[in-house]
XYZ file of C-alpha atoms in Angstrom:
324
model
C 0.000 0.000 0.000
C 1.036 3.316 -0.933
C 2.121 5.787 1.576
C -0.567 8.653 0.812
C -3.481 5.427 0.774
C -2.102 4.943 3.907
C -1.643 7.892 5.568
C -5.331 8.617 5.096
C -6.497 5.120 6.795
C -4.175 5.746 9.508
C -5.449 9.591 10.301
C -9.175 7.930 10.071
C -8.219 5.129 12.579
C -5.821 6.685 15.118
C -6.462 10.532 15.509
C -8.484 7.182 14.936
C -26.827 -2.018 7.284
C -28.948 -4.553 5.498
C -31.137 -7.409 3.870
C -30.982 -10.943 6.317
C -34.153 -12.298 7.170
C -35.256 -12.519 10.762
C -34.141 -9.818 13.631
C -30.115 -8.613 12.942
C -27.432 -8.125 15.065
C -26.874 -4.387 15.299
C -23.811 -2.678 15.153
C -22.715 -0.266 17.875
C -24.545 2.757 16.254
C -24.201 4.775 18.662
C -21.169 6.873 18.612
C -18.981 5.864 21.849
C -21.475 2.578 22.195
C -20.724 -0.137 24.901
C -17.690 -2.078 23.871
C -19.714 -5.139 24.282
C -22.165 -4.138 21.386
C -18.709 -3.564 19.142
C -17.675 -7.148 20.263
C -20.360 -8.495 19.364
C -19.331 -7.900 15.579
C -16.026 -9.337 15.903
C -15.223 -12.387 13.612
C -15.626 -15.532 15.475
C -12.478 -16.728 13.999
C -10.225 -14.270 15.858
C -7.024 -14.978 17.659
C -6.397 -11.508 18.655
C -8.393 -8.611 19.746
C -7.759 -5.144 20.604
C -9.560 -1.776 21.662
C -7.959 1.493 21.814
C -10.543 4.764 23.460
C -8.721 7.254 21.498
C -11.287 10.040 23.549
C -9.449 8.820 26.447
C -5.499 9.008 25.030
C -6.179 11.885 23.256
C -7.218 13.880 26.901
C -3.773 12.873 28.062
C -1.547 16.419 28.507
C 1.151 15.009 27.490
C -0.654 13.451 24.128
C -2.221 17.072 23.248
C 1.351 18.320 23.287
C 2.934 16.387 20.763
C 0.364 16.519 18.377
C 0.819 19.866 18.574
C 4.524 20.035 18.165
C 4.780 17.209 15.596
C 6.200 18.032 12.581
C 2.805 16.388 10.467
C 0.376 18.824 12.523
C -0.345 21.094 9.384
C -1.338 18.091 7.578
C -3.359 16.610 10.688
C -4.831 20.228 9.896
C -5.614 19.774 6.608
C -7.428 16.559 7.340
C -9.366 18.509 9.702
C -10.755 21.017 7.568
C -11.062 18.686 4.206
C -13.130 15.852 6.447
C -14.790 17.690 9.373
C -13.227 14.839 11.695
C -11.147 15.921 14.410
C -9.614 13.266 16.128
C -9.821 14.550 19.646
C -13.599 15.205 19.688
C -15.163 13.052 16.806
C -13.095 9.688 16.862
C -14.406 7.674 20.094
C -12.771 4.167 20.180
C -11.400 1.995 17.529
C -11.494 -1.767 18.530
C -10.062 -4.861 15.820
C -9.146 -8.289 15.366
C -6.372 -10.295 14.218
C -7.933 -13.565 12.397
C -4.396 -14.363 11.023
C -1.099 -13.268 12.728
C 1.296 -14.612 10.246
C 3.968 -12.275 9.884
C 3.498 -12.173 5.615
C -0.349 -13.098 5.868
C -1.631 -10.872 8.144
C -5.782 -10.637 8.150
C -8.068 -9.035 10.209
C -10.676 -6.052 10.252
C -10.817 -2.940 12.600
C -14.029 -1.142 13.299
C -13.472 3.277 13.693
C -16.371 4.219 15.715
C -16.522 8.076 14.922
C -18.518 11.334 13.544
C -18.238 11.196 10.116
C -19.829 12.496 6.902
C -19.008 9.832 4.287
C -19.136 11.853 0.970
C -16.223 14.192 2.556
C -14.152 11.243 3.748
C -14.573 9.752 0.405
C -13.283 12.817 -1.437
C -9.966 13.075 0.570
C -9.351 9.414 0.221
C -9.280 9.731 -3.981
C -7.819 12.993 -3.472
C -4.593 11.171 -2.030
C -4.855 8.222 -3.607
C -1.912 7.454 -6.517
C -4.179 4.724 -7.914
C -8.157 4.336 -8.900
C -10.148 3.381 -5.797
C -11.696 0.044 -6.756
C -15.252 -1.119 -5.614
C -16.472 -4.172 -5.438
C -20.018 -4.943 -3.596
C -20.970 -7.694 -1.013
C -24.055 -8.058 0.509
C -25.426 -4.615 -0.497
C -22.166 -2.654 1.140
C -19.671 -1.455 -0.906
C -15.630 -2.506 -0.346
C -12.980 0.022 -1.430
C -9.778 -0.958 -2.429
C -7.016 0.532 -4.579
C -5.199 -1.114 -7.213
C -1.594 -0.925 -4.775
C -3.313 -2.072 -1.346
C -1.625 -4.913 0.026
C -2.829 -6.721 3.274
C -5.466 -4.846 5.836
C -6.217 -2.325 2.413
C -9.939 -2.338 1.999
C -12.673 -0.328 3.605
C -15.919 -0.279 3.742
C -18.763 2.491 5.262
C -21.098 0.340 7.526
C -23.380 2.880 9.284
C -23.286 6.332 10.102
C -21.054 5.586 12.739
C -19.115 3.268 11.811
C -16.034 2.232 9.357
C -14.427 -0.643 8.769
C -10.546 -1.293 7.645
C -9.007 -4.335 6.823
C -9.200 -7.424 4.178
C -11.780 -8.046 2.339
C -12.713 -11.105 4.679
C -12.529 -9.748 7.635
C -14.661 -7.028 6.489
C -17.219 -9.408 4.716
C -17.045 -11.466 8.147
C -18.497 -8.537 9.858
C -21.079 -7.668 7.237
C -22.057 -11.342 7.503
C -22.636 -11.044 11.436
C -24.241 -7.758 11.687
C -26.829 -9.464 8.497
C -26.866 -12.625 11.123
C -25.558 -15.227 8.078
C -22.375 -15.343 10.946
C -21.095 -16.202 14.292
C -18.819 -13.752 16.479
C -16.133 -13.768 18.689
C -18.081 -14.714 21.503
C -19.008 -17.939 20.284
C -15.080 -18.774 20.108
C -14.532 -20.272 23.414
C -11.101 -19.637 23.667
C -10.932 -16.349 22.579
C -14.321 -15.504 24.917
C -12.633 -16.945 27.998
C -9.451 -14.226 27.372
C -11.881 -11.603 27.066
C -13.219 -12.247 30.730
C -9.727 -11.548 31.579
C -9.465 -8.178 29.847
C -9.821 -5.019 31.535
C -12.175 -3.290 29.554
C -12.410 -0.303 31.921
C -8.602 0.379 30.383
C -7.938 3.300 28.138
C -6.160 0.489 25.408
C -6.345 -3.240 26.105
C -6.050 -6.468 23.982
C -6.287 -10.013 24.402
C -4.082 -12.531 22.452
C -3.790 -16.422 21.744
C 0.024 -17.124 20.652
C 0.517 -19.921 18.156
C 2.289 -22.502 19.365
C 4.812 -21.997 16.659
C 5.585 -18.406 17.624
C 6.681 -19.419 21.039
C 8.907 -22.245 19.656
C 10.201 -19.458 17.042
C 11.239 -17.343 19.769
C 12.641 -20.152 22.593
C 14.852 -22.209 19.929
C 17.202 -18.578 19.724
C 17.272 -17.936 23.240
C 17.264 -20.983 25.437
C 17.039 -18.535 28.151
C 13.120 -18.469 27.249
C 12.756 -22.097 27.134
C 9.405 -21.840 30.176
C 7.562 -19.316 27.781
C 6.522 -22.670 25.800
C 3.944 -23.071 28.190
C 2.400 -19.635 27.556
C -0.636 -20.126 25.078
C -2.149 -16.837 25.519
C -1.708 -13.144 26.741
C -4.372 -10.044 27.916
C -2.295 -6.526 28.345
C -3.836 -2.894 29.640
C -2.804 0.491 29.886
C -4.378 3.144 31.325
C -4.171 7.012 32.421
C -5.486 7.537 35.838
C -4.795 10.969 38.202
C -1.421 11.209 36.551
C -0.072 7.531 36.629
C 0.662 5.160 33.708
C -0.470 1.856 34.567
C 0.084 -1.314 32.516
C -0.706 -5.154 33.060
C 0.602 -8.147 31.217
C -1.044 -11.214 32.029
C 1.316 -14.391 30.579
C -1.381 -16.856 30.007
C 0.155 -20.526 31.480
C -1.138 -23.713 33.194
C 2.062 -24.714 34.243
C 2.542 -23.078 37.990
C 6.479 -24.357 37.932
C 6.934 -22.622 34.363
C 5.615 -19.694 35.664
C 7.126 -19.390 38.787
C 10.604 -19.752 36.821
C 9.676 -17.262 34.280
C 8.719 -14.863 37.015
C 12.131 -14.966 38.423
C 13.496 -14.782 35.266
C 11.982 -12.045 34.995
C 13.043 -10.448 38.175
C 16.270 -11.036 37.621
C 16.335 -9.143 34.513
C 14.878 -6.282 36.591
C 17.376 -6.097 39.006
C 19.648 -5.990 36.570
C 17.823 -3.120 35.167
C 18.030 -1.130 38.598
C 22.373 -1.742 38.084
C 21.650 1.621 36.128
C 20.517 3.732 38.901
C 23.984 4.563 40.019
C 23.892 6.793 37.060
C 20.432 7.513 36.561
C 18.684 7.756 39.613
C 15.058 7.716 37.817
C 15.567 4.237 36.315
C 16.152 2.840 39.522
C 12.854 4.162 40.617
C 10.908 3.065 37.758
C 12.767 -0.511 38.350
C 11.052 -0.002 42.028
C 7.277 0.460 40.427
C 7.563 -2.915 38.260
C 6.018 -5.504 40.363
C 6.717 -9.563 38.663
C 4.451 -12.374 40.028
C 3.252 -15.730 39.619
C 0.292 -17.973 40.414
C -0.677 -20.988 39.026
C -2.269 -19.786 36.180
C -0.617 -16.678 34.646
C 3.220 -14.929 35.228
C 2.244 -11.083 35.858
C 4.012 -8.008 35.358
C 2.054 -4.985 36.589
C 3.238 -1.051 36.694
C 1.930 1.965 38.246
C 4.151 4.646 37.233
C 3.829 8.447 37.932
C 3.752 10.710 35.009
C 6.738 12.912 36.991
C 8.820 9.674 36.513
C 8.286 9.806 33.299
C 8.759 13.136 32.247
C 12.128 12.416 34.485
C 12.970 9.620 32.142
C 12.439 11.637 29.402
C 14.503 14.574 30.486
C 17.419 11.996 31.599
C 17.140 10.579 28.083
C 17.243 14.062 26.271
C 20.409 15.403 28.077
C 22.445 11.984 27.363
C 21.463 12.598 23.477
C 22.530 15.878 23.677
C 26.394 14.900 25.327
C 26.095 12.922 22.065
């Protein structure tokens, strides 16, 4: 995919109905619906899901800042003005799934939940476009794709609410659902018992199932990993709250030996971490806010760090580039 194709799907996502017989599952048409109505038209087939409340990141201080310093603002601007759509008032969450997570095959669909005017969006998108936007229809929606898009290219305009990005089956999966001629995610028992373990509450969140060949991949070129075999799945968070970052990953494992020797694994990486403090006295207190655990299900590594520590971090970082 082209950069400019791109750059337009990416502004849409990150600064992001119908003929079936009998009653249809509905979409989240509100704009900021439930997450559960969104999951609800997630492909059953997923092994990956993920939600982002870009209201939520895009209140952060520190967020509003570098927007505004970033070099691409003026053309954030521009996408402003040309779509009506600006990303820290009109785009409300963006939530996706991963139905293939091969590293060349990639498939999946992601849902923009958003105020949007379609014809405007529409304009921009050929405006930037090097190649003709081709349209195909399925089910009485139309899917846009150009003639360069590669994997996760295609679009398609469910409701007034609601876009969806990605390739052309995981977008026809979710037309089939929301026409009830499909199943979702929650009928996928694996994937529905991670979700009870994510925190939706979080400002970004996503739950995982790792193929048993990734974790193989990854332990054959570093014996030192050789206990992550028994991981077979993983549910992450982070969140903003009164001026703390806090982030949870949850190592999915039914092996409570494994775990307890990746958790000190783990920990001992950490405290080699904190061997830096000597010189930076900040690393050795974010070193202090990672907490490592075990039980017999999961290895967890939870942080609560202040946003002071951060911008300490930060500063520390800056100063050594500058002796550069």
């Amino acid at each position: 995919m082209k950069r400019n194709y791109l750059y337009i799907i990416s502004l849409l996502v990150i600064f992001l109905l119908i003929t079936a017989c009998g009653e249809k599952t509905k979409a989240p048409a509100e704009k900021g619906a439930p997450i559960d109505s969104a999951l609800k038209i997630l492909p059953m087939d997923s092994k990956a899901v993920f939600y982002v409340d870009l209201k939520k990141v895009m209140s952060i201080e520190s967020v509003n800042q570098a927007l505004k310093s970033d070099k691409n603002y003026q053309e954030m601007q521009e996408f402003i003005d040309k779509t009506g759509i600006n990303p820290q008032e009109d785009i409300h969450y963006i939530i996706g799934a991963l139905t293939s997570m091969e590293k060349e095959n990639q498939k999946g669909v992601i849902i923009a939940n958003l105020n949007y005017n379609q014809e405007t969006v529409m304009n921009l998108i050929k405006e930037k476009s090097e190649k003709e936007i081709l349209e195909s229809e399925y089910s009485g929606f139309s899917i846009y794709t150009t003639e360069e898009a590669e994997e996760m290219g295609s679009f398609c305009f469910l409701d007034g609410s609601n876009v969806l990005i990605g390739d052309e089956s995981g977008i026809q999966a979710v037309i089939d659902i929301v026409q009830n001629k499909g199943d979702n995610v929650l009928k996928n028992e694996e994937m529905s018992s991670m979700l009870q373990q994510a925190n939706k509450d979080a400002m970004v969140w996503g739950t995982f199932l790792i193929p048993s060949e990734a974790v193989s991949e990854a332990t054959s070129s570093n014996p030192m990993l050789g206990n992550l075999e028994s991981v077979k799945a993983a549910a992450v968070f982070f969140d903003f709250k009164s001026k703390n970052y806090i982030a949870e990953i949850k190592l999915m494992s039914a092996d409570p030996e494994k775990n307890k020797q990746v958790a000190e694994l783990l920990n001992g990486l950490k405290a080699f971490g904190a061997m830096g403090a000597a010189e930076n006295p900040a690393l050795g207190d974010l070193m202090k806010k990672i907490e490592i655990s075990a039980s017999s299900d999961f290895v967890k590594i939870y942080a609560n760090i202040p946003e002071d520590l951060i911008n300490q971090l930060k500063s520390a970082a800056g100063a050594a580039e500058t002796e550069k």
